[in-house]
mmCIF file of C-alpha atoms in Angstrom:
data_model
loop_
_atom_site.group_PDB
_atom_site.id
_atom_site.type_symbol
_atom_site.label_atom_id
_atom_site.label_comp_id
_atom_site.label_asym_id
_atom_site.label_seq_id
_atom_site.Cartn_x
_atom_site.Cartn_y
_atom_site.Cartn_z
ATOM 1 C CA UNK A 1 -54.086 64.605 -49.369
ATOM 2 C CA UNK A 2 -51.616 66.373 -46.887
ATOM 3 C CA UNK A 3 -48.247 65.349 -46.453
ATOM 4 C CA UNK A 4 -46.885 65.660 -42.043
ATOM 5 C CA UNK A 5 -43.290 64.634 -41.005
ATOM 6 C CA UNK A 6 -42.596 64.139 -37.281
ATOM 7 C CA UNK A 7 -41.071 66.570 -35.710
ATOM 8 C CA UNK A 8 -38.514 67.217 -32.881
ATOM 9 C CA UNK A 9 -39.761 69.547 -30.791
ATOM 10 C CA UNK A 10 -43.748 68.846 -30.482
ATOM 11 C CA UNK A 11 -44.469 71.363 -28.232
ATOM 12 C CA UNK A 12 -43.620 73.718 -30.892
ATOM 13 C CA UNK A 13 -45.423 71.392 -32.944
ATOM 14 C CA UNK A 14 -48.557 71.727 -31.081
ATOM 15 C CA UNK A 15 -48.929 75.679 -31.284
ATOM 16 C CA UNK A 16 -48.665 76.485 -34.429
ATOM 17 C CA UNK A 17 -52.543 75.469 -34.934
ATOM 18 C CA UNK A 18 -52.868 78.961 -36.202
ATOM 19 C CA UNK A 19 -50.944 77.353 -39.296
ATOM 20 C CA UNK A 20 -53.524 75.249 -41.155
ATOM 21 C CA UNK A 21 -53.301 72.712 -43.664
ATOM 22 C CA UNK A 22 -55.359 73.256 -47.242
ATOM 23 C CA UNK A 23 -57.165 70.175 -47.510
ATOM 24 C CA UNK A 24 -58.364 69.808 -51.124
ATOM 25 C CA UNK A 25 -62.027 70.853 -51.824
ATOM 26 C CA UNK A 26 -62.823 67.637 -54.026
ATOM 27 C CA UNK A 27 -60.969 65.173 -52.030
ATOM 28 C CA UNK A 28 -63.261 62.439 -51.179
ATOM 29 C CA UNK A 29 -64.722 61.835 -48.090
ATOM 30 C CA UNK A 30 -64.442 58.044 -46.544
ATOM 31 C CA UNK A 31 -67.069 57.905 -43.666
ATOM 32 C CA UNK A 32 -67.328 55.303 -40.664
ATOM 33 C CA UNK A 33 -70.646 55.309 -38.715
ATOM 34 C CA UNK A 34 -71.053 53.181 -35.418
ATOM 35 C CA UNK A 35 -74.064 51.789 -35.821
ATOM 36 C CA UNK A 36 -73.430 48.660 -33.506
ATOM 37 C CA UNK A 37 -76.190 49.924 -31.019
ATOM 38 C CA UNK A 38 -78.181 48.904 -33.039
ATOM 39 C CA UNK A 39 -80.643 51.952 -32.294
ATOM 40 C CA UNK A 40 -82.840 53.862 -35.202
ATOM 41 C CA UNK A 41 -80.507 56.987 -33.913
ATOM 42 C CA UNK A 42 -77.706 55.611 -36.624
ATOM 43 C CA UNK A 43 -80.415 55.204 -39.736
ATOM 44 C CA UNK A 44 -81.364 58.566 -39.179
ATOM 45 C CA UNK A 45 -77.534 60.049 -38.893
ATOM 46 C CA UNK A 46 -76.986 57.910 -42.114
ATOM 47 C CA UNK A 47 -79.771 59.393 -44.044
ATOM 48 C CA UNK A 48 -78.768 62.952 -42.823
ATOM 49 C CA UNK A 49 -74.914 62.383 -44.014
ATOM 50 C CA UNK A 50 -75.931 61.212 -47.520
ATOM 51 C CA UNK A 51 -78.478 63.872 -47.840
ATOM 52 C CA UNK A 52 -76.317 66.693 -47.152
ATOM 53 C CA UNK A 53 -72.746 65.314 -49.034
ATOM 54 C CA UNK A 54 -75.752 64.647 -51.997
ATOM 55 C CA UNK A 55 -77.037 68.030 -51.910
ATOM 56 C CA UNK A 56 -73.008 69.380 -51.930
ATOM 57 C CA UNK A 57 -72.520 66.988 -54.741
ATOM 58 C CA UNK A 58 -69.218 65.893 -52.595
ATOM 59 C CA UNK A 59 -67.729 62.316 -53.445
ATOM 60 C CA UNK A 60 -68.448 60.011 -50.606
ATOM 61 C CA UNK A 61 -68.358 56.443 -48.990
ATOM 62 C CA UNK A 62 -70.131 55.248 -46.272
ATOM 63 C CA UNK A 63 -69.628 52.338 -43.987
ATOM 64 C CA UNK A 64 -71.738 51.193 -41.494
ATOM 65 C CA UNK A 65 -70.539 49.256 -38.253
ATOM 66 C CA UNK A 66 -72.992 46.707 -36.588
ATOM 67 C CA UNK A 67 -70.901 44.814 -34.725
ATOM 68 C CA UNK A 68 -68.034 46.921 -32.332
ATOM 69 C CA UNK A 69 -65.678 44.066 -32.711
ATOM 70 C CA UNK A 70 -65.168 44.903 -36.533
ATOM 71 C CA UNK A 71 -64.789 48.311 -36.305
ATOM 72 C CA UNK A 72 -60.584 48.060 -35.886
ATOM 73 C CA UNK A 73 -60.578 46.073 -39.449
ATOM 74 C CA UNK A 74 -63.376 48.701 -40.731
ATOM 75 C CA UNK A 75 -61.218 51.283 -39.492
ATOM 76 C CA UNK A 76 -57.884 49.885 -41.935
ATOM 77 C CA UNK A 77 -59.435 49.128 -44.745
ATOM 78 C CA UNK A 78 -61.195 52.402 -44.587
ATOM 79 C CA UNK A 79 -58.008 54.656 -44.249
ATOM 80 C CA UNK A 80 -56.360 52.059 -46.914
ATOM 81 C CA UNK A 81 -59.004 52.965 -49.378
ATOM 82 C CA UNK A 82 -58.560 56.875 -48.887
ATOM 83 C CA UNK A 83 -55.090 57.148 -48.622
ATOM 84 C CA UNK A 84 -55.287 55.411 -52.522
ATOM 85 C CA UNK A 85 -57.905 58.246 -53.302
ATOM 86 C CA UNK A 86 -56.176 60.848 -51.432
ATOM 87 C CA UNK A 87 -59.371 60.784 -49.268
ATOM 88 C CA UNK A 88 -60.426 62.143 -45.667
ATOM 89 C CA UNK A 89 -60.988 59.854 -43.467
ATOM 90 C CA UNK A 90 -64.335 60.512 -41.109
ATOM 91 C CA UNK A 91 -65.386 58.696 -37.982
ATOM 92 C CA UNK A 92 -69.346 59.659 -36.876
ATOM 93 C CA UNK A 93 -69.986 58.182 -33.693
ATOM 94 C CA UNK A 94 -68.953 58.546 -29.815
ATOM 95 C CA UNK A 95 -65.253 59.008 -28.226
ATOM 96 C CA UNK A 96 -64.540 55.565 -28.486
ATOM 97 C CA UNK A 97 -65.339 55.326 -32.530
ATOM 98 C CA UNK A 98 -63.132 58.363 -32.923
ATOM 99 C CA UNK A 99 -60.593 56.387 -30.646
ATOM 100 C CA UNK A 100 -60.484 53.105 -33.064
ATOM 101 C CA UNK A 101 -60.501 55.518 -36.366
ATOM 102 C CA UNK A 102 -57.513 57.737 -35.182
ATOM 103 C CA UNK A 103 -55.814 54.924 -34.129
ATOM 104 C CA UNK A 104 -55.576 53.411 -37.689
ATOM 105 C CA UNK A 105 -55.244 57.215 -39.559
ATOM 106 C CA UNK A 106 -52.237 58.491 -37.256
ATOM 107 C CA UNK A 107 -49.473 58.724 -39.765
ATOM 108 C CA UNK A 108 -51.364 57.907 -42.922
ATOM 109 C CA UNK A 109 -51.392 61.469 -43.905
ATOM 110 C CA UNK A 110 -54.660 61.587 -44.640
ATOM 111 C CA UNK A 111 -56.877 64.420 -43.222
ATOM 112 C CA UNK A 112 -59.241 63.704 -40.303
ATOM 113 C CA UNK A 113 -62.733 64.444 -40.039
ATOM 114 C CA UNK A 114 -65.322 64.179 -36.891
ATOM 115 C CA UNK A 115 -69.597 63.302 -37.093
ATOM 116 C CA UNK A 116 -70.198 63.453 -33.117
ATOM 117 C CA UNK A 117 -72.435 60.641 -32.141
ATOM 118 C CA UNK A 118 -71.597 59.915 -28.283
ATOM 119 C CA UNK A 119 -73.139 60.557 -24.771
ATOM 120 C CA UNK A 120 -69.944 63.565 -24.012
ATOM 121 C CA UNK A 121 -68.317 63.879 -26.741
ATOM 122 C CA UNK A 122 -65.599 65.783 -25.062
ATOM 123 C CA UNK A 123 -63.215 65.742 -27.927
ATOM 124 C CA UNK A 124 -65.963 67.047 -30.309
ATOM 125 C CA UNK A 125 -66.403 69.465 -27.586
ATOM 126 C CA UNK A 126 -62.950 70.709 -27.138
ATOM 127 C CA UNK A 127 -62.436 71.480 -31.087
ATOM 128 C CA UNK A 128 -66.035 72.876 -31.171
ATOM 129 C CA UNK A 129 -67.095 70.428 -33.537
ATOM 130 C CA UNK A 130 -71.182 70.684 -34.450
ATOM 131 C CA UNK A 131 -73.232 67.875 -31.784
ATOM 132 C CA UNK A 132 -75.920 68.619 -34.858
ATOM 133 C CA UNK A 133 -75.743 65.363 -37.401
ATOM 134 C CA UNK A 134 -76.457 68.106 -40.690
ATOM 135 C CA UNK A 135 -74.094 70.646 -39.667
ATOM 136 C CA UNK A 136 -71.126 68.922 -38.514
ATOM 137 C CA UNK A 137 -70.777 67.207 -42.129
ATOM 138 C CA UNK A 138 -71.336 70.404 -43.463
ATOM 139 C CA UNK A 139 -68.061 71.369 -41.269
ATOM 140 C CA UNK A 140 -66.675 68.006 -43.757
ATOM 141 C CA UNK A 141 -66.583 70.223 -46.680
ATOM 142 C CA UNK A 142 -64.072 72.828 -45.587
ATOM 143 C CA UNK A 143 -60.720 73.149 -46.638
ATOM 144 C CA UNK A 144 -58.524 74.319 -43.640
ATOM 145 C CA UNK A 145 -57.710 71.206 -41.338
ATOM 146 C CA UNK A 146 -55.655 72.119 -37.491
ATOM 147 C CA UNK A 147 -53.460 69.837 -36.063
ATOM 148 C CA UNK A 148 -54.099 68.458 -32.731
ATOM 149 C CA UNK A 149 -52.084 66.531 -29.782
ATOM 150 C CA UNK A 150 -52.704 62.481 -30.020
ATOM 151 C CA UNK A 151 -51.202 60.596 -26.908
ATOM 152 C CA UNK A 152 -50.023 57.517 -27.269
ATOM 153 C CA UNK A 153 -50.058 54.278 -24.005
ATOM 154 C CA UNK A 154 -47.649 51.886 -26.032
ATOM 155 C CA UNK A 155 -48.737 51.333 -29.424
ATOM 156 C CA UNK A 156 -52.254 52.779 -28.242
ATOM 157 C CA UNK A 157 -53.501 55.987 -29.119
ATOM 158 C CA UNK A 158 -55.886 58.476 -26.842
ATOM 159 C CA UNK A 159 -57.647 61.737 -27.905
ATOM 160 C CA UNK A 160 -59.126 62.007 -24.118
ATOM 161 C CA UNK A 161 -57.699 60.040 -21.743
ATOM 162 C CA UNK A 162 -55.932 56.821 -20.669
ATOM 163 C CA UNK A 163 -56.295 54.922 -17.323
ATOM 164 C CA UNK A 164 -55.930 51.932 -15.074
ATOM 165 C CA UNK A 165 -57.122 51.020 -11.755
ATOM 166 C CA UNK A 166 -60.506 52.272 -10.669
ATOM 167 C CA UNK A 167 -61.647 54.079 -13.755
ATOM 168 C CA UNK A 168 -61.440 50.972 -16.008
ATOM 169 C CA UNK A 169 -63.649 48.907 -13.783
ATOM 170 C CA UNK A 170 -66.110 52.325 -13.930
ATOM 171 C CA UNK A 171 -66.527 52.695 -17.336
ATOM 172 C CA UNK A 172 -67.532 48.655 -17.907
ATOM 173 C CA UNK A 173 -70.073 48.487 -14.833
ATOM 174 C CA UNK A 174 -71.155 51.880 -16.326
ATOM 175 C CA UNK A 175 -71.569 50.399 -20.231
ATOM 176 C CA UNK A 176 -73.308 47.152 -18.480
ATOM 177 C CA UNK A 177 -75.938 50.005 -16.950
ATOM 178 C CA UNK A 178 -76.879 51.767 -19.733
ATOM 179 C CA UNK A 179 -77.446 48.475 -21.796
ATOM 180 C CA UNK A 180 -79.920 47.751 -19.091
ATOM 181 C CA UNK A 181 -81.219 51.268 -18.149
ATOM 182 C CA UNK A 182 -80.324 53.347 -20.954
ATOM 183 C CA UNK A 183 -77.431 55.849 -22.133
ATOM 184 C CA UNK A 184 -77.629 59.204 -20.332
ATOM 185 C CA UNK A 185 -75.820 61.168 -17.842
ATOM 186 C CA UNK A 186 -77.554 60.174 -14.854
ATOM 187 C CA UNK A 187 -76.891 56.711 -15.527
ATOM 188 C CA UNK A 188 -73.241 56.864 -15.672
ATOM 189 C CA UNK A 189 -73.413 58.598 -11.979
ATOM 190 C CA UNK A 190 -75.256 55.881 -10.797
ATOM 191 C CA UNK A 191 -73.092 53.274 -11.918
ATOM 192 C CA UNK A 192 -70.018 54.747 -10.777
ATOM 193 C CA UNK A 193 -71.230 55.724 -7.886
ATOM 194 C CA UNK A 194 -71.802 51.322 -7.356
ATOM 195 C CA UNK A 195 -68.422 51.018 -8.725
ATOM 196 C CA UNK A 196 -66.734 52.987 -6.081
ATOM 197 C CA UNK A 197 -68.805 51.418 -3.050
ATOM 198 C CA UNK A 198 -67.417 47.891 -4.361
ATOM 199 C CA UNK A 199 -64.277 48.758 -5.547
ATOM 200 C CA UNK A 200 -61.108 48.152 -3.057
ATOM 201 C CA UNK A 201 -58.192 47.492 -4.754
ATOM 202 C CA UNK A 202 -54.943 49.618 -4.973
ATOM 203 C CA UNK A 203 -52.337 49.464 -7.793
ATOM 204 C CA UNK A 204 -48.933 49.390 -6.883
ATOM 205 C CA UNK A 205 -46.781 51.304 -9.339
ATOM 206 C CA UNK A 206 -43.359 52.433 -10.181
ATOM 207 C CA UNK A 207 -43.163 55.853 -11.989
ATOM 208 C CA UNK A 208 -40.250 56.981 -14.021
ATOM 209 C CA UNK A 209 -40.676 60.728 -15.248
ATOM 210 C CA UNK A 210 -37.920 63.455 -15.608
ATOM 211 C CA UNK A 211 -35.302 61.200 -14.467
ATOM 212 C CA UNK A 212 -36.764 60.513 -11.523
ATOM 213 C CA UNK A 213 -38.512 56.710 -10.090
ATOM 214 C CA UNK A 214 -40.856 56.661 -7.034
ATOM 215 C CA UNK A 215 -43.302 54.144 -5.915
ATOM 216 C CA UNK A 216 -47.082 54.800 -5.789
ATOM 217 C CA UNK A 217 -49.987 53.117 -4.470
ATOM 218 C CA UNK A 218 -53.239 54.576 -6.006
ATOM 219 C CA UNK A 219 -56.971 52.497 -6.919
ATOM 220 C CA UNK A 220 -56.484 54.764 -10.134
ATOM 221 C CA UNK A 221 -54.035 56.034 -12.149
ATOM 222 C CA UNK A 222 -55.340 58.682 -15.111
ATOM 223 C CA UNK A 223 -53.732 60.349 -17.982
ATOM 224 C CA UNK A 224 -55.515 63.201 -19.577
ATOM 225 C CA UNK A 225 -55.203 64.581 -23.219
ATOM 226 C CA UNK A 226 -58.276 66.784 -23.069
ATOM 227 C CA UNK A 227 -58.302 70.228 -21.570
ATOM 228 C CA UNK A 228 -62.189 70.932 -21.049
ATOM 229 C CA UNK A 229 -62.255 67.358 -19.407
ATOM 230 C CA UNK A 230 -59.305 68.320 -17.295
ATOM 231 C CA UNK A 231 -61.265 71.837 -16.953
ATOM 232 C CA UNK A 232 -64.221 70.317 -15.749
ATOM 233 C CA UNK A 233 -62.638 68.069 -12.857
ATOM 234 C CA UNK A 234 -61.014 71.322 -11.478
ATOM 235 C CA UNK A 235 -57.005 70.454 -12.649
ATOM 236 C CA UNK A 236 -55.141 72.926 -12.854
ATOM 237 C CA UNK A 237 -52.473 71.413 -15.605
ATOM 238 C CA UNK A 238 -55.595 71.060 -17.997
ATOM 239 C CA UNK A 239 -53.752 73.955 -20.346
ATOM 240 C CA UNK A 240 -50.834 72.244 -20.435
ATOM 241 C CA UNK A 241 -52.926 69.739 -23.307
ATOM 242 C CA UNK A 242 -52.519 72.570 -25.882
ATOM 243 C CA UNK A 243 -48.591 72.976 -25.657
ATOM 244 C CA UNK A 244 -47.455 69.072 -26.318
ATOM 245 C CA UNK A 245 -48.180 67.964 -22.628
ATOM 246 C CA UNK A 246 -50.105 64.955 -20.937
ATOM 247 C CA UNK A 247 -51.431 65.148 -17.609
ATOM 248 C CA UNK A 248 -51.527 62.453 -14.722
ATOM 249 C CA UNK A 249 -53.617 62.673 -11.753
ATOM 250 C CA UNK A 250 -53.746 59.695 -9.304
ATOM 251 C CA UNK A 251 -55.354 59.711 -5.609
ATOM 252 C CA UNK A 252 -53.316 58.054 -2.563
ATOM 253 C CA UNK A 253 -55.005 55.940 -0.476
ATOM 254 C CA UNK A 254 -58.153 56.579 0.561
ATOM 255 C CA UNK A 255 -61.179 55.058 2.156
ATOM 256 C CA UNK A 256 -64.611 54.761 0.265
ATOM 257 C CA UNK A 257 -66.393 57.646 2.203
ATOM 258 C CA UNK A 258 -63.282 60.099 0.803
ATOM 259 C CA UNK A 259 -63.260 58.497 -2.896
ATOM 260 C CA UNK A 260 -67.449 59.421 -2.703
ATOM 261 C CA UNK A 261 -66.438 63.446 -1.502
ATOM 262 C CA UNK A 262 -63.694 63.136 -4.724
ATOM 263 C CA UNK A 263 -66.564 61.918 -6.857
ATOM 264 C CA UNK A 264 -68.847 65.418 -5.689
ATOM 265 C CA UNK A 265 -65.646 67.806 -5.783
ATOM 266 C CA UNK A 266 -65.061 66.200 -9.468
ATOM 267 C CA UNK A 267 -68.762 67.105 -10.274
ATOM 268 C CA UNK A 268 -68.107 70.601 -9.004
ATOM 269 C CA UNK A 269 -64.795 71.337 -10.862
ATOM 270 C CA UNK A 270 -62.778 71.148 -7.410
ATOM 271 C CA UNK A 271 -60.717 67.630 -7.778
ATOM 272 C CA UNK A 272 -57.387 69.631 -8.009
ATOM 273 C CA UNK A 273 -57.981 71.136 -4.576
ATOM 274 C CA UNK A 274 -58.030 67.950 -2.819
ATOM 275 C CA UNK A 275 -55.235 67.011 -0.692
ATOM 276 C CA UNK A 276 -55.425 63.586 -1.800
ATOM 277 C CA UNK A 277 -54.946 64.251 -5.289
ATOM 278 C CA UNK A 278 -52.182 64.688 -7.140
ATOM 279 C CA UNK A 279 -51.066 65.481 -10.386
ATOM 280 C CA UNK A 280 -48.616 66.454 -12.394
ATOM 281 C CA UNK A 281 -47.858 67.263 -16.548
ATOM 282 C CA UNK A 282 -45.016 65.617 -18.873
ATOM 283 C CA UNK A 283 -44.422 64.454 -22.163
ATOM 284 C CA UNK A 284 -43.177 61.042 -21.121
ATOM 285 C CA UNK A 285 -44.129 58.655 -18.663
ATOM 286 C CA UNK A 286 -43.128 54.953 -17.918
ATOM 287 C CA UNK A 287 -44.908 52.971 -15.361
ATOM 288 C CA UNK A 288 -44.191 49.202 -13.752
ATOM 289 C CA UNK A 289 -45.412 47.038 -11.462
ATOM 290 C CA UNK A 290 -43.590 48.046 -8.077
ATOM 291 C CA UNK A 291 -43.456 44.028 -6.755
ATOM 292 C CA UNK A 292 -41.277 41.732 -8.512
ATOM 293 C CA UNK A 293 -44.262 39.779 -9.182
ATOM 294 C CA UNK A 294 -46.527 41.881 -10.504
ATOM 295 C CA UNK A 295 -48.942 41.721 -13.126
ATOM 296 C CA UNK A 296 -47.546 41.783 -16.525
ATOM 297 C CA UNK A 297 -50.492 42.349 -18.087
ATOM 298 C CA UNK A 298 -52.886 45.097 -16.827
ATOM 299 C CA UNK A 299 -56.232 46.602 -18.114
ATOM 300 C CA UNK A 300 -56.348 50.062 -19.642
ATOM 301 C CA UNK A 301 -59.039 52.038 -21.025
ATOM 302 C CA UNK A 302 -58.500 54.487 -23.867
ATOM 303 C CA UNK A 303 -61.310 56.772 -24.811
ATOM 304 C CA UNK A 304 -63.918 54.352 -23.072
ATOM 305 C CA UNK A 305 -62.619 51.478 -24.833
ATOM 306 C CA UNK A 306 -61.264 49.034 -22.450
ATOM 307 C CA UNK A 307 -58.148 46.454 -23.776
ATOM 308 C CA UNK A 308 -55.195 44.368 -21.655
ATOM 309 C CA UNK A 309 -51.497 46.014 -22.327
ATOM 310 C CA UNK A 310 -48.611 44.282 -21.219
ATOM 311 C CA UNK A 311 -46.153 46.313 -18.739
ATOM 312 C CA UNK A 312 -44.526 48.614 -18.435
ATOM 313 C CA UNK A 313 -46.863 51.192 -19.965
ATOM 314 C CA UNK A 314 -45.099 54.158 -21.803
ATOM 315 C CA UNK A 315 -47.541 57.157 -21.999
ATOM 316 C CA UNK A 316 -46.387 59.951 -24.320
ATOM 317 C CA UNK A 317 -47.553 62.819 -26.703
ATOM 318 C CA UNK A 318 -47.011 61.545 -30.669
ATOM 319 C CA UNK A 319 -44.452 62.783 -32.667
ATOM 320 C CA UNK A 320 -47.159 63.533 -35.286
ATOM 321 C CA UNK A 321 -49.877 65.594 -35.179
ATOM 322 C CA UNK A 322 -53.579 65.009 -36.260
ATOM 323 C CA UNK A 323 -55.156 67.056 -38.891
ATOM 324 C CA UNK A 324 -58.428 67.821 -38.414
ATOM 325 C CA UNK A 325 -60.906 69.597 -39.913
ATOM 326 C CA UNK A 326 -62.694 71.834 -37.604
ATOM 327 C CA UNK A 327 -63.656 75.285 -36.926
ATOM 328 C CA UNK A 328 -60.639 78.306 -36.927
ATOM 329 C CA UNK A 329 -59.574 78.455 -32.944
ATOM 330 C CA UNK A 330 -60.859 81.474 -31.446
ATOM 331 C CA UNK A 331 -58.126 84.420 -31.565
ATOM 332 C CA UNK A 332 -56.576 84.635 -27.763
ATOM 333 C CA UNK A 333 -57.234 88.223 -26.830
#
């Protein structure tokens, strides 16, 4: 078990990653597979957890997830049974299982561990976690764990990003695809590429940040808290993700031809050159409905995972770090 305090200053907090915690060697290892697809691909990441914590003769518990509505109350009782063991908690599945685990382990004090299972896997990515099932428990049995940024919309926590508007409505026509059609990469173009031809609302937003309000009228407001996504899309605030920073990027009003061309100049890392995106890094951010009668409730989408939040969303960098356990960050030359 490791013991964090919040702290004033996170951006501080945030670099000293080159100051691991010692996570102890024995400590048991409490381990949450998604299984809900209900695919063979779960048995077989099962089989090749147990066989490797076996062979390591390292204490273990394994629970398996079939349905995704139970995985919040798997989550709890999971990091309720390891912080009485002084265990490490472990979520194996996509960004969204990660999501629901982090969400209940964030100030529990209890050491956090990763089993990639998703389609992009962008925060196993990002910490250069193993996408192999054997070797990233293997990574479980080390003893150094880094901590990393956690953003917070309200009470909700993010390890990628947060977003309303457009991007919601993406990601469920783009889950209702790939239950018909299959989960891969091309299928998630294809969807949003329907999603945008159909899609013509506009949100209508207050935004409070440094002291300042304005008014904005966007189809999508997004708040990153991963840099190689960020990276990938062609923002240039991505590095501000490793010094205590989020980073918003909304797009003015635009017709659906334009939104397409912003879908290709995403694909080919150019979205920050666009002049009608912008974006912009803080630490806080507080957004309202800009009419009186507005919707108090709105739908967000954390890490994939789609919910309703009531207004005004806060987004903001936690005061506490997550400790994972991960490969030593490569020395900055």
């Amino acid at each position: 078990m490791l013991t964090t305090t919040p702290v004033p200053d996170a951006e501080q907090h945030y670099k000293s990653v080159a100051n691991p915690i010692n996570v102890d060697p024995s400590a048991p290892l409490f381990i949450v597979l998604n299984a809900s697809s209900g695919s063979e691909e779960a048995v077989t990441a099962r089989d090749i957890i147990e066989a490797e914590l076996n062979q390591a003769g390292r204490e273990f518990e394994l629970f398996m997830v079939t349905r995704s509505e139970t995985i919040t109350d798997v989550a709890r009782d999971t990091v309720r049974r390891a912080r009485e063991r002084n265990g490490i908690v472990v979520a194996a599945g996509g960004d969204g299982t990660i999501n629901a685990m982090v969400q209940a382990t964030i100030g529990s004090c209890c050491p956090f561990g990763v089993i990639a299972q998703g389609t992009f896997n962008y925060f196993g990515r990002t910490h250069n976690l193993p996408e192999d099932t054997a070797a990233a428990t293997r990574m479980l049995l080390g003893t150094l764990a880094y901590p990393i940024q956690v953003g917070f919309v309200n009470e909700r926590v993010f390890l990628v990003n947060a977003s309303l508007g457009l991007y919601p409505q993406l990601l469920e026509d783009r889950e209702t695809y790939k239950r018909k059609l299959g989960r891969n990469r091309w299928v998630a173009w294809v969807s949003g590429l329907y999603t945008v031809l159909r899609y013509h609302r506009q949100l209508a937003l207050t935004i409070e940040h440094q002291g300042k309000v304005s008014t904005l009228y966007t189809p999508t407001l997004f708040v990153g808290n991963n840099r190689l996504q960020l990276e990938q899309i062609g923002i240039e605030e991505a590095s501000k993700t490793d010094n205590g920073e989020l980073t918003a990027i909304a797009i003015r009003p635009i017709n659906t031809l334009t939104m397409i061309g912003l879908g290709f100049r995403g694909a080919l890392g150019q979205l920050g050159d666009a002049d009608h995106v912008m974006s912009f890094s803080f630490k806080s951010l507080l957004v309202k409905p800009a009419r009186f009668f507005g919707k108090k409730l709105i739908k967000v989408a954390t890490d994939g995972e789609i919910t309703q939040l009531r207004m005004p969303l806060e987004f903001r960098v936690a005061d506490q770090a997550l400790y994972l356990l991960k490969p030593a960050p490569a020395a900055k030359k």
